[in-house]
Short mmCIF file of C-alpha atoms in Angstrom, two decimals:
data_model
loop_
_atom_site.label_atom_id
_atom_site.label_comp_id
_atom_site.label_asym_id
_atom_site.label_seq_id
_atom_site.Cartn_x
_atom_site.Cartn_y
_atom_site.Cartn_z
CA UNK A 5 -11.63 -3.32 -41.15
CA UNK A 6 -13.04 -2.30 -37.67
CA UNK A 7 -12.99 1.50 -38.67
CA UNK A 8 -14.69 1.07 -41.66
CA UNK A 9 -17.21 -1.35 -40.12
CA UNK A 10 -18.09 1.05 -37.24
CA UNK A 11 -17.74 4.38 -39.94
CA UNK A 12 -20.48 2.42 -42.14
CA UNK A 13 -22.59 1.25 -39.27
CA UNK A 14 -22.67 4.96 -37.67
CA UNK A 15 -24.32 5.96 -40.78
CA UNK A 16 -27.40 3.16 -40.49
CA UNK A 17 -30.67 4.78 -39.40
CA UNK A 18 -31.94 3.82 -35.79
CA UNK A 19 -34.89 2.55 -36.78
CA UNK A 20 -32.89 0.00 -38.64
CA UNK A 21 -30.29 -0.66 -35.60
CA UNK A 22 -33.14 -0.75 -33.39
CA UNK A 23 -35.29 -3.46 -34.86
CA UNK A 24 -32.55 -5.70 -35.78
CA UNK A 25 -31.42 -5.37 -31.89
CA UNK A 26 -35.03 -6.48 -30.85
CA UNK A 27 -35.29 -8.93 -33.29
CA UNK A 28 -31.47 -10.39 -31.97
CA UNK A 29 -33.21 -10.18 -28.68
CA UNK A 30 -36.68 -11.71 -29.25
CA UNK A 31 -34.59 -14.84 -31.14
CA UNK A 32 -32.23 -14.88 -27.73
CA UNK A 33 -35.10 -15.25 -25.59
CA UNK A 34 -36.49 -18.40 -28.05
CA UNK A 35 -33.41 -19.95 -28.26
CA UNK A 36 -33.10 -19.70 -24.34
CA UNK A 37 -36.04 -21.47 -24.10
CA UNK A 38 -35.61 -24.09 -26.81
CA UNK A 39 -31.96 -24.87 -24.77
CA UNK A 40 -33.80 -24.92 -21.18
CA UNK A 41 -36.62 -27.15 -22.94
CA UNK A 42 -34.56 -29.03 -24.56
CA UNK A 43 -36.34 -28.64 -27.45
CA UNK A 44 -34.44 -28.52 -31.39
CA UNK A 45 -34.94 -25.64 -34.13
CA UNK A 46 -36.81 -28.59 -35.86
CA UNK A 47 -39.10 -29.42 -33.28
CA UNK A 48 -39.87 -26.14 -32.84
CA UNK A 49 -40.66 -25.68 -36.66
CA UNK A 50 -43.13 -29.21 -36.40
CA UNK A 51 -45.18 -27.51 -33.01
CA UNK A 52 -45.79 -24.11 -35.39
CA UNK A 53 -46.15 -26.54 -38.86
CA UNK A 54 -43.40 -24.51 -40.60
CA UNK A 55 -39.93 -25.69 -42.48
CA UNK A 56 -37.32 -26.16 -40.15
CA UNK A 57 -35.58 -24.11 -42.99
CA UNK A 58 -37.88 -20.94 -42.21
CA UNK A 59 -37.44 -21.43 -38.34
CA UNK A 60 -33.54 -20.75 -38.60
CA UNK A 61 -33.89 -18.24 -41.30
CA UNK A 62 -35.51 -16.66 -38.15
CA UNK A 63 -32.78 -17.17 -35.66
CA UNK A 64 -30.23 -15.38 -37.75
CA UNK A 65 -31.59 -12.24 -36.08
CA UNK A 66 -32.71 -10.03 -39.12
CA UNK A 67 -36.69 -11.18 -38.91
CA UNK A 68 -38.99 -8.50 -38.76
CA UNK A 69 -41.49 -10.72 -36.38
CA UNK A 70 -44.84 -9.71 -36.18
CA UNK A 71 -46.91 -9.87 -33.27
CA UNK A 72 -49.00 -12.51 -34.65
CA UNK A 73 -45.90 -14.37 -35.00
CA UNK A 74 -44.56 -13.79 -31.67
CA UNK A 75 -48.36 -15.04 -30.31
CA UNK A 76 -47.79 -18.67 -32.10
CA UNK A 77 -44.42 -19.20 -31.16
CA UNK A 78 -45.11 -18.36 -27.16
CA UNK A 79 -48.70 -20.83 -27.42
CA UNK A 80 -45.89 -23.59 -28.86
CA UNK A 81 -43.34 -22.71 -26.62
CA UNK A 82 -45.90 -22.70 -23.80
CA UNK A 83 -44.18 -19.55 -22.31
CA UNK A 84 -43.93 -15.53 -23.34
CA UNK A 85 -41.13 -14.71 -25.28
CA UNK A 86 -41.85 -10.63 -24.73
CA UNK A 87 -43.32 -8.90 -22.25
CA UNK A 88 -45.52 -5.82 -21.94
CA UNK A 89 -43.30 -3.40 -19.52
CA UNK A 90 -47.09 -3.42 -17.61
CA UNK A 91 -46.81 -7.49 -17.49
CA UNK A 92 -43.17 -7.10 -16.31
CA UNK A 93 -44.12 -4.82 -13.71
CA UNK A 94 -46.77 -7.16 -12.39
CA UNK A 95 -44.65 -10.39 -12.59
CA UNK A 96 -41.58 -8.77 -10.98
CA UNK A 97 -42.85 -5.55 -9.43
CA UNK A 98 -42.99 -7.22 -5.28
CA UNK A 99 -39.43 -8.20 -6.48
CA UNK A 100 -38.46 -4.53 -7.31
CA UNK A 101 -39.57 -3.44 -4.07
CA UNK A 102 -38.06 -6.03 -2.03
CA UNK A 103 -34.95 -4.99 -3.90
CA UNK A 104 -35.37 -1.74 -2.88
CA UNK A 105 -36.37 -2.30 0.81
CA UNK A 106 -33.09 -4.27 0.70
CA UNK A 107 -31.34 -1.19 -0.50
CA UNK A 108 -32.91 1.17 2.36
CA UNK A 109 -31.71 -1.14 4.79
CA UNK A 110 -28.21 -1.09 3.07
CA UNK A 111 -27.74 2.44 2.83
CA UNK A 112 -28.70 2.46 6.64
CA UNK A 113 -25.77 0.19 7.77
CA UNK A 114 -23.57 2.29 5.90
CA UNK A 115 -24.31 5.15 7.55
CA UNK A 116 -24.45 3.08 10.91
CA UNK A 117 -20.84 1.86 9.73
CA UNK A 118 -19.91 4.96 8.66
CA UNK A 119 -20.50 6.90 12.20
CA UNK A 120 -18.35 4.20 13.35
CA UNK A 121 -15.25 4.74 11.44
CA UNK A 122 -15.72 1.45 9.67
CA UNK A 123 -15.56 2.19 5.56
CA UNK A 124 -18.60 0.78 3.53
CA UNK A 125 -16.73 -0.66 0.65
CA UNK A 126 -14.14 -2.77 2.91
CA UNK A 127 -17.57 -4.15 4.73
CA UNK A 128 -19.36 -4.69 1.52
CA UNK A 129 -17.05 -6.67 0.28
CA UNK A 130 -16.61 -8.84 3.36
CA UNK A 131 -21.00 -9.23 3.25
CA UNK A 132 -20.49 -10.16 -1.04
CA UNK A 133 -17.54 -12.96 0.68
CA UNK B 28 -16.18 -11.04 -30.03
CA UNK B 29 -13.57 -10.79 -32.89
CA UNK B 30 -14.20 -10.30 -36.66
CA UNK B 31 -12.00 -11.92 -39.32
CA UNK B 32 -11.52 -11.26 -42.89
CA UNK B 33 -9.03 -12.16 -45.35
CA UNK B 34 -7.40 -10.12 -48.42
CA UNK B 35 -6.88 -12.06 -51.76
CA UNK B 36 -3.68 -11.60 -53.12
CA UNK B 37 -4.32 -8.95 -55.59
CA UNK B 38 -6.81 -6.79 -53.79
CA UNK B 39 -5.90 -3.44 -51.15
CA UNK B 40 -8.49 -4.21 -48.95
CA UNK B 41 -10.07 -7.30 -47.23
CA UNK B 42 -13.07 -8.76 -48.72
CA UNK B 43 -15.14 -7.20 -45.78
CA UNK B 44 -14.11 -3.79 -46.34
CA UNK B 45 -14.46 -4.83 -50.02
CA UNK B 46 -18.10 -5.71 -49.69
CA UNK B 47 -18.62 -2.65 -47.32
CA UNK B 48 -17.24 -0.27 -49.97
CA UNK B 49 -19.02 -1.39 -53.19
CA UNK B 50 -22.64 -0.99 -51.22
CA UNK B 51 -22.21 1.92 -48.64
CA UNK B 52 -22.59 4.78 -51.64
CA UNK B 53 -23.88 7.73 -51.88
CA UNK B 54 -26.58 7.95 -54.66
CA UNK B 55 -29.91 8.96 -55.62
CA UNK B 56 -30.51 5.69 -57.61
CA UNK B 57 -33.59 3.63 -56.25
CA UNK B 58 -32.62 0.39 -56.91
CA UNK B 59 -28.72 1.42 -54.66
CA UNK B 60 -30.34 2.96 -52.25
CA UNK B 61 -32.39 -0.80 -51.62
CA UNK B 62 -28.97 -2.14 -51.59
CA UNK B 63 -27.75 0.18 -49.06
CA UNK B 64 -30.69 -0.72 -46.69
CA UNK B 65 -29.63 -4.12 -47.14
CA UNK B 66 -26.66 -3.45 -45.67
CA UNK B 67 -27.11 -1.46 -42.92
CA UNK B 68 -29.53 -4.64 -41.97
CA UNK B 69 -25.89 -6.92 -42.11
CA UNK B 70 -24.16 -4.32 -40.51
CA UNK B 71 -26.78 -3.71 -37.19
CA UNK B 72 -26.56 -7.64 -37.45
CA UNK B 73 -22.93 -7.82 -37.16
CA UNK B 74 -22.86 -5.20 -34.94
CA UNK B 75 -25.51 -7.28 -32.60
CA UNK B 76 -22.98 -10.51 -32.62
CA UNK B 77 -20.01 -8.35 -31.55
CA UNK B 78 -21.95 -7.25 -28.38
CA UNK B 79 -23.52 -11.36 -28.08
CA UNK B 80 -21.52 -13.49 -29.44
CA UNK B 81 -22.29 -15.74 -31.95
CA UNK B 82 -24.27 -18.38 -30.88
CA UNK B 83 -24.77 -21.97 -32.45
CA UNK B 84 -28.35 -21.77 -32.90
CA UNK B 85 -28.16 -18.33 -35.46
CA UNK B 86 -25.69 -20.20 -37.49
CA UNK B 87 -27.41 -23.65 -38.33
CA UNK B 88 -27.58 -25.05 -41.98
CA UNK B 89 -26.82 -27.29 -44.45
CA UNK B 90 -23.08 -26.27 -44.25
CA UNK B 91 -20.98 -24.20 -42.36
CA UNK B 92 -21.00 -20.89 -44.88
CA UNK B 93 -23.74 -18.50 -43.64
CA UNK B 94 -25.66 -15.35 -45.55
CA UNK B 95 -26.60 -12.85 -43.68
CA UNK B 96 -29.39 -11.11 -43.66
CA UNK B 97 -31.34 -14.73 -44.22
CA UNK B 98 -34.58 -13.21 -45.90
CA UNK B 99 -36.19 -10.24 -46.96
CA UNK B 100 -33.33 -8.63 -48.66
CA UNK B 101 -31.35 -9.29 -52.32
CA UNK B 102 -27.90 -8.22 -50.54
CA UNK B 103 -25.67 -11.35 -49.22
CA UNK B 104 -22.64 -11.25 -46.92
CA UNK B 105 -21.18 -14.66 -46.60
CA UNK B 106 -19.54 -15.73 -43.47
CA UNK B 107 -18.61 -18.68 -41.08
CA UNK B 108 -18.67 -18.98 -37.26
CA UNK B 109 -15.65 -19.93 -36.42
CA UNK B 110 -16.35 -20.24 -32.64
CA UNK B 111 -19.21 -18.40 -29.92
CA UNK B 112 -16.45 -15.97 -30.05
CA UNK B 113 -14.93 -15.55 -33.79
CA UNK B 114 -16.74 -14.98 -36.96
CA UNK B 115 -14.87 -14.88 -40.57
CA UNK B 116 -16.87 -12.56 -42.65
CA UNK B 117 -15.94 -13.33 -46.65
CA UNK B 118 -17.62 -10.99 -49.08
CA UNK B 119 -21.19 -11.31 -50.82
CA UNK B 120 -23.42 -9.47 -53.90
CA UNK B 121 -27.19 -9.29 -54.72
CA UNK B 122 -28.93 -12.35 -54.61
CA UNK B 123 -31.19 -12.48 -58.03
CA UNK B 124 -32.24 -16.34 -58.14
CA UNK B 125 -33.78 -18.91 -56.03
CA UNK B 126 -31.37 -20.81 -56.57
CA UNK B 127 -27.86 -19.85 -55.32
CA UNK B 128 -26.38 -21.48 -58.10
CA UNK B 129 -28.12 -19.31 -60.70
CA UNK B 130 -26.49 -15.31 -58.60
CA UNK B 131 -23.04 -15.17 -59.98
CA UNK B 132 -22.83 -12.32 -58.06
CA UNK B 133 -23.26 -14.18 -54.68
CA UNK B 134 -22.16 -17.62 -55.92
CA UNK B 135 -18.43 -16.73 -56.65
CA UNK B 136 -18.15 -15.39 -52.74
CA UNK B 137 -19.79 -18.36 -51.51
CA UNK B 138 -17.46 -20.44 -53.20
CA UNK B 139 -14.58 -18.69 -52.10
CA UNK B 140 -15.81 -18.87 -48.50
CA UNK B 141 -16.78 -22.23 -48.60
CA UNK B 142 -13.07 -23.50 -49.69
CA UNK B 143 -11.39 -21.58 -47.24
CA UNK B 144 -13.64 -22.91 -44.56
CA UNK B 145 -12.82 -26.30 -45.98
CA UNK B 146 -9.03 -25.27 -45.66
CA UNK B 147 -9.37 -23.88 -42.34
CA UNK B 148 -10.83 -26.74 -40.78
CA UNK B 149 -8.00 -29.14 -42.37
CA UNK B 150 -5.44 -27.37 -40.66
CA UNK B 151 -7.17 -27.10 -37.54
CA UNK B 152 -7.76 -30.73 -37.67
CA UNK B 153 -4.06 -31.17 -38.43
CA UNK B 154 -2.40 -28.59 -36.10
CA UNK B 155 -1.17 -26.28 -38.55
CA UNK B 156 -3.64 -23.74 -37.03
CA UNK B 157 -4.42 -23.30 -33.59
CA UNK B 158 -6.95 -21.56 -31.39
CA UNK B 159 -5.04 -18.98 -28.82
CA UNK B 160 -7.46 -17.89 -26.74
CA UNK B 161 -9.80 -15.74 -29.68
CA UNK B 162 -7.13 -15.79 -31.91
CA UNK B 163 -6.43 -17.83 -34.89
CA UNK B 164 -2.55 -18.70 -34.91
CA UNK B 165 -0.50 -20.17 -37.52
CA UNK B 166 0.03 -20.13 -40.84
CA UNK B 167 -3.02 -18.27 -42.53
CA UNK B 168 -1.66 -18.16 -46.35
CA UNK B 169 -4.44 -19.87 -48.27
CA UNK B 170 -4.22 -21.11 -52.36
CA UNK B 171 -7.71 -21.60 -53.10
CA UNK B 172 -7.34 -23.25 -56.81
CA UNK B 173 -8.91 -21.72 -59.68
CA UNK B 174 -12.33 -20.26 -57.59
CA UNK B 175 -11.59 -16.87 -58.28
CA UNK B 176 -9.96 -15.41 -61.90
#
């Protein structure tokens, strides 16, 4: 079963992989926030004045959304569901280079450490303890 | 993430690779060639709940046998969520009604599906099955009455 599965699916275009992927995660990201809000498919369906029928027609992961679509659902949801890689890198850029300070200093101690006779990956273990 | 199937009686392969094998052809015919779109759509989905798992809120409805792809396509595969981590994928046809009732070509699998879900769940509730980890243990022979010729 898994060969022929995998032999079949190899021959799917990309386009076709691709957008079902997004769409799988686009309806991940909504049904994140529907769990953290504590919010049902159904309620969900009332805030955009759809069927609750349609809204889990959605969730199986094979919608083609639009970005008209993906507009109402974030104004009911009252938070983005995609983001822009330009709105990511504003909301989480200072994070990136924090990150990355973090890493500077980390590659320093190693070599600190490493002058020493001490070896990184016993230490780094001890700091993730 | 594992995938079930099950083989009637009579047939070589499972109804899966059944389903799989009547759609994935090569032809020049218009009307296959939509089919075969279809289902490389169900396959990219499946493919997407190996790598996630299948979650509760993708597989909500009136009853516990789902078609995938949901909308937008006349090519059904039935199947049930067993767990986050097991799906049983039955077989399917082209949807050519509103009505479920009125595809014979989809209808028959969902009937099938729907009765061994039934089954399943009886011996679950009753021991004769049991959940191992991912895996599905016990006695897994099935009569499902008169649902298929």
């Amino acid at each position: 079963m898994e060969n022929l599965f995998r032999k079949s699916l190899e021959q799917a275009p990309e386009e076709t992989r691709t957008w079902v992927s997004k769409s799988f995660d686009i309806t991940d990201q909504i049904l994140d926030i529907l769990e953290r809000k504590g919010l049902s498919q159904k309620e969900l369906a009332e805030l955009l004045g759809k069927n609750e029928s349609e809204i889990s027609k959605w969730m199986k992961g094979t919608h083609n959304f639009t970005e008209e679509t993906i507009a109402k659902i974030e104004l009911a949801l009252g938070e983005p569901v995609t983001i822009t890689i330009k709105q990511a890198e504003e909301k989480y850029g200072g994070l990136r280079k924090k990150m990355e300070e973090q890493e500077k200093k980390l590659h320093h101690l190693e070599a600190i450490l490493k002058q020493k006779g001490i070896e990184p990956g016993e230490f780094g273990y001890a700091l993730a303890g | 993430m594992l995938l079930y199937s099950f083989h009637l009686a009579d047939q070589q392969f499972c109804e899966f690779d059944r389903f799989i094998n009547r759609f994935d052809i090569n032809t020049e015919n218009a009307v296959a060639l939509k089919q075969k779109d279809d289902l490389y759509i169900i396959l990219a989905a499946i493919d997407e709940i190996v790598k996630r798992g299948a979650r509760a809120g993708r597989f909500r409805g009136e009853n516990n046998v789902h078609a995938l792809p949901a909308e937008n396509c006349d090519l059904r595969l039935y199947c049930i969520r067993l767990h986050d981590g097991a799906v049983l994928l039955g077989n399917g046809g082209i949807k050519t009604s509103q009505k479920l009732q009125d595809s014979p070509d989809c209808f028959l699998h969902y009937q099938l599906l729907s009765e061994l879900e039934k089954q399943i769940t009886v011996r679950i509730q009753s021991r004769e099955l049991r959940w191992e980890g991912a895996l599905l243990k016990g006695d897994l022979y099935f009569e499902l009455g008169d649902c298929v010729d």
